[in-house]
Structures are given as structure tokens and as C-alpha cells.
Short mmCIF file of C-alpha atoms in Angstrom, two decimals:
data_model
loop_
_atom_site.label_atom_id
_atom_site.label_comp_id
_atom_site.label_asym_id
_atom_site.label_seq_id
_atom_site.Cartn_x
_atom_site.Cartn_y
_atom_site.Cartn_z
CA UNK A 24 0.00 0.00 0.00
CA UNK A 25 2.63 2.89 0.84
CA UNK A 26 4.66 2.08 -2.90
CA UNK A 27 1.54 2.48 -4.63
CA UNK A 28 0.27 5.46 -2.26
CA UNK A 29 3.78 7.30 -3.39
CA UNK A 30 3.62 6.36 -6.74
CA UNK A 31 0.07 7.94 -6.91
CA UNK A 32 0.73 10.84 -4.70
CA UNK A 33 4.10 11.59 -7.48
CA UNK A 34 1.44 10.97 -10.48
CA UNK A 35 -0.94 13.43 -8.43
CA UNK A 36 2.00 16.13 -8.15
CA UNK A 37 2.88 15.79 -11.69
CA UNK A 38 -0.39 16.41 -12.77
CA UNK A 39 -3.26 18.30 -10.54
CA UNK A 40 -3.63 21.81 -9.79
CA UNK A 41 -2.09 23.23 -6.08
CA UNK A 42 -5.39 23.77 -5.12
CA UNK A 43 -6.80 20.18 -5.52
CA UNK A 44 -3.51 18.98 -4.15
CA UNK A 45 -3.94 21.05 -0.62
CA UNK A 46 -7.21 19.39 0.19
CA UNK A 47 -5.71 15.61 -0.15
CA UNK A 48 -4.18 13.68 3.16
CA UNK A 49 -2.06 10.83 3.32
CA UNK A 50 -1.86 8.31 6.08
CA UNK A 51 0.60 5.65 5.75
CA UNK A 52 0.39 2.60 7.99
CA UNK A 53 4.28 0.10 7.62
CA UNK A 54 5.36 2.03 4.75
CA UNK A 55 7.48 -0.08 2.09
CA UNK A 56 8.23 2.38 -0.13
CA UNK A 57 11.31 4.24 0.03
CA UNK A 58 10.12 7.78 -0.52
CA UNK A 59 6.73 10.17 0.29
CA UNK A 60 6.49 13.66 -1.69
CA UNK A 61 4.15 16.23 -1.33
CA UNK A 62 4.61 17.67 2.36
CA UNK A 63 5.06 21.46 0.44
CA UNK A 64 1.04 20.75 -0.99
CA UNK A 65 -0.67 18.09 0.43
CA UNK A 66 -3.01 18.89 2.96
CA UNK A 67 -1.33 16.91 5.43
CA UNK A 68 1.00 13.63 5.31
CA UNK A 69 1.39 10.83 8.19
CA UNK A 70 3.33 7.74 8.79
CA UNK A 71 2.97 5.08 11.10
CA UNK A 72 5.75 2.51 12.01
CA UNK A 73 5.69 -0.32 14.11
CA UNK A 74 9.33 -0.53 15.58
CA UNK A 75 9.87 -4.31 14.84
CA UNK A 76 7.75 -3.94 11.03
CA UNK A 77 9.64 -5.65 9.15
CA UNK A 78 8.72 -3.51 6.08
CA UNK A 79 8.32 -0.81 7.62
CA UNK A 80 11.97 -1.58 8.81
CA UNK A 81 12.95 -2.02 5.32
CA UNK A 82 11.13 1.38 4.16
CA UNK A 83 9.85 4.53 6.51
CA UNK A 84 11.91 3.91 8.88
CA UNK A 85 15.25 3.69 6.93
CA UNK A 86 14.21 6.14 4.17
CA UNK A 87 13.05 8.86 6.83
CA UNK A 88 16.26 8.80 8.12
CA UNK A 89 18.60 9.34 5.71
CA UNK A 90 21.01 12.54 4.73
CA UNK A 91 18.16 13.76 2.46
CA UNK A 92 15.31 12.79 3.98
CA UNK A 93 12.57 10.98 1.51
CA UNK A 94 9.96 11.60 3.30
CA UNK A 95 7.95 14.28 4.04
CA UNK A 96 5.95 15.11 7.15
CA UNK A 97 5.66 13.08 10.37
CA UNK A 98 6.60 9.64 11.77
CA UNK A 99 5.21 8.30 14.59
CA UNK A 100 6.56 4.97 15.91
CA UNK A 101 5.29 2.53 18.26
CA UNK A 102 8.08 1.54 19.93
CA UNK A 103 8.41 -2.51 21.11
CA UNK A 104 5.45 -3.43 18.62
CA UNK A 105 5.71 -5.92 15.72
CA UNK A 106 3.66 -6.90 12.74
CA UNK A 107 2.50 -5.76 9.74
CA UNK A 108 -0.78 -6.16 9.43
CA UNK A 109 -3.38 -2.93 9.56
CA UNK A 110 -6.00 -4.03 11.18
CA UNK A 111 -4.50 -6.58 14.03
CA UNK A 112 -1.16 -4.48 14.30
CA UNK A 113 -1.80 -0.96 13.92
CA UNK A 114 -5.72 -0.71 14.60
CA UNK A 115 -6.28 -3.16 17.50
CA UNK A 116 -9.55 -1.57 19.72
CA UNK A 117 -7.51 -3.11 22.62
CA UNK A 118 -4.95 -0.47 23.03
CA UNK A 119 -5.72 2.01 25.31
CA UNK A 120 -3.77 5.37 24.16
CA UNK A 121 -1.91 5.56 27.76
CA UNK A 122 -0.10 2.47 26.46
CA UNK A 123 0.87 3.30 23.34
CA UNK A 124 4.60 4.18 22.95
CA UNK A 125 4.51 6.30 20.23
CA UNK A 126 7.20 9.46 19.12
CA UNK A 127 8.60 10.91 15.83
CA UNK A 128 11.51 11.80 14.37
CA UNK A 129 12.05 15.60 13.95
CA UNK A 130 13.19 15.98 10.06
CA UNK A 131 15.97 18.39 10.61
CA UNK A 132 18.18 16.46 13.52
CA UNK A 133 15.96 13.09 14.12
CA UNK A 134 15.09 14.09 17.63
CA UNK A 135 12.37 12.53 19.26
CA UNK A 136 9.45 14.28 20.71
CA UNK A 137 6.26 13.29 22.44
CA UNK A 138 3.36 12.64 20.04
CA UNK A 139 0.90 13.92 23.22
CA UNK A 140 1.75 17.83 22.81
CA UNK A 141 -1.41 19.36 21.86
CA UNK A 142 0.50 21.12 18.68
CA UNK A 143 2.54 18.21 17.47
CA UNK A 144 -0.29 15.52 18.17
CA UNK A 145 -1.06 12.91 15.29
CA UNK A 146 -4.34 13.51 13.64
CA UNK A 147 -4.81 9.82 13.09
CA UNK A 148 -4.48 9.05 16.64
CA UNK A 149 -6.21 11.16 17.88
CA UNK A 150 -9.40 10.07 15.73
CA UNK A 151 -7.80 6.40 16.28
CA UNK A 152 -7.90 6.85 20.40
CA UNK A 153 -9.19 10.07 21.27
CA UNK A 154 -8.38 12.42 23.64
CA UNK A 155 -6.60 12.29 26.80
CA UNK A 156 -3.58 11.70 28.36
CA UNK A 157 0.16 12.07 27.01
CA UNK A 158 1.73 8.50 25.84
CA UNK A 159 4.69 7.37 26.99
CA UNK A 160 7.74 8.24 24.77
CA UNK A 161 10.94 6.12 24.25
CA UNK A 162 13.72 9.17 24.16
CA UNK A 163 16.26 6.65 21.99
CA UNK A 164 15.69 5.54 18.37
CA UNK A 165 16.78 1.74 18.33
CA UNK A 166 15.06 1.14 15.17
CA UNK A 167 16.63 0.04 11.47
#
């Protein structure tokens, strides 16, 4: 899903109007692909890693942190979680948000910040698992 959603956003950049382009958002879930454009016109851009995805691994989470970052926008990683799949992985009803363990990387210098700030707060989580309190944050990135 996240090649083909940067293939199509690149296709979309290539070939829409600014305007259409600033009401579109894009929320990856284990990215695979090795680049995300668009975080100058897209409405807004996402990504969500598990730490131990293995494609994610292989994708996001290396690509994101590279010299010239590939990705635009926000990563938020749930750190000590595994699997791949969207729905039993990254959507499971049983997680209560105080026990998620979820940060991202700051594009400039890859520091790690607290997704529960009010300002830098994911828009998917909080439609994912509301309101509420602040998650706990790993303050070390051990991942790919």
C-alpha cells in the first residue's frame, strides 16, 4: 500500500492543480516504499511505524532517516510493537492510548518528541484513540 500510495501521490504532483492537491491527506500505515512527496502541498502527510515492522523496517523507517530525507511530514513509531498487518497491528480496539509508545523523528536532527503535545499531536491518533492523556515516549531511536 505505501509504494503504490507514493507512486500515486508523485502521479498526483505531476499532474493536478495546487489547489486540488492542498485538500488531499495521506496516512501511511508500515510504509514499504522508500520515498513520500508532497509535504510542500498536500493537505497533510502521516506515517505510522511499528518498531519491529519488518517492512516498515525495510522502508519509513530507513528512508526517513537518511542525509536527504525521503519523506515528508511526520513519523510516529510505536516503539516494542511488531507486525505488519493494519487491522491486528496498527488498529487493535484493545490499546488504550496511555499504552501506546509512540514518538517521531524531527526531520531536521531526528530528535524525538512526544506525540501527546497538543500542537505536534497525530491527527490519526487522535481520531484512532481520542483524547486524553500524554503517551509514553521512548527518548532513543533503536530502530533500522
Amino acid at each position: 500500500g505505501g509504494i503504490i500510495a507514493s507512486m500515486v501521490v508523485d502521479r498526483l504532483l505531476a499532474t493536478l492543480e495546487e489547489s486540488f492537491l492542498k485538500k488531499l491527506e495521506v496516512y501511511t500505515f508500515g510504509s514499504a516504499a522508500n520515498h513520500m512527496n508532497g509535504g510542500h502541498c498536500l493537505k497533510h502527510i502521516e506515517h505510522f511505524a511499528n518498531e519491529s515492522d519488518f517492512f516498515a523496517s525495510s522502508g519509513v523507517m530507513t528512508y526517513y532517516q537518511t542525509a536527504r530525507n525521503k519523506y515528508d511530514n511526520m513519523l510516529y513509531i510505536d516503539w516494542g510493537k511488531t507486525g505488519h498487518l493494519l487491522n491486528m497491528h496498527y488498529l487493535d480496539p484493545e490499546i488504550a492510548e496511555h499504552e501506546m509508545n509512540m514518538a517521531y523523528l524531527n526531520d531536521n536532527n531526528m530528535n524525538i518528541f512526544a506525540v501527546g503535545r497538543p500542537a505536534e499531536r497525530s491527527h490519526m491518533a487522535t481520531y484512532l484513540f481520542g483524547g486524553g492523556g500524554n503517551p509514553v515516549v521512548n527518548t532513543t531511536y533503536g530502530g533500522a
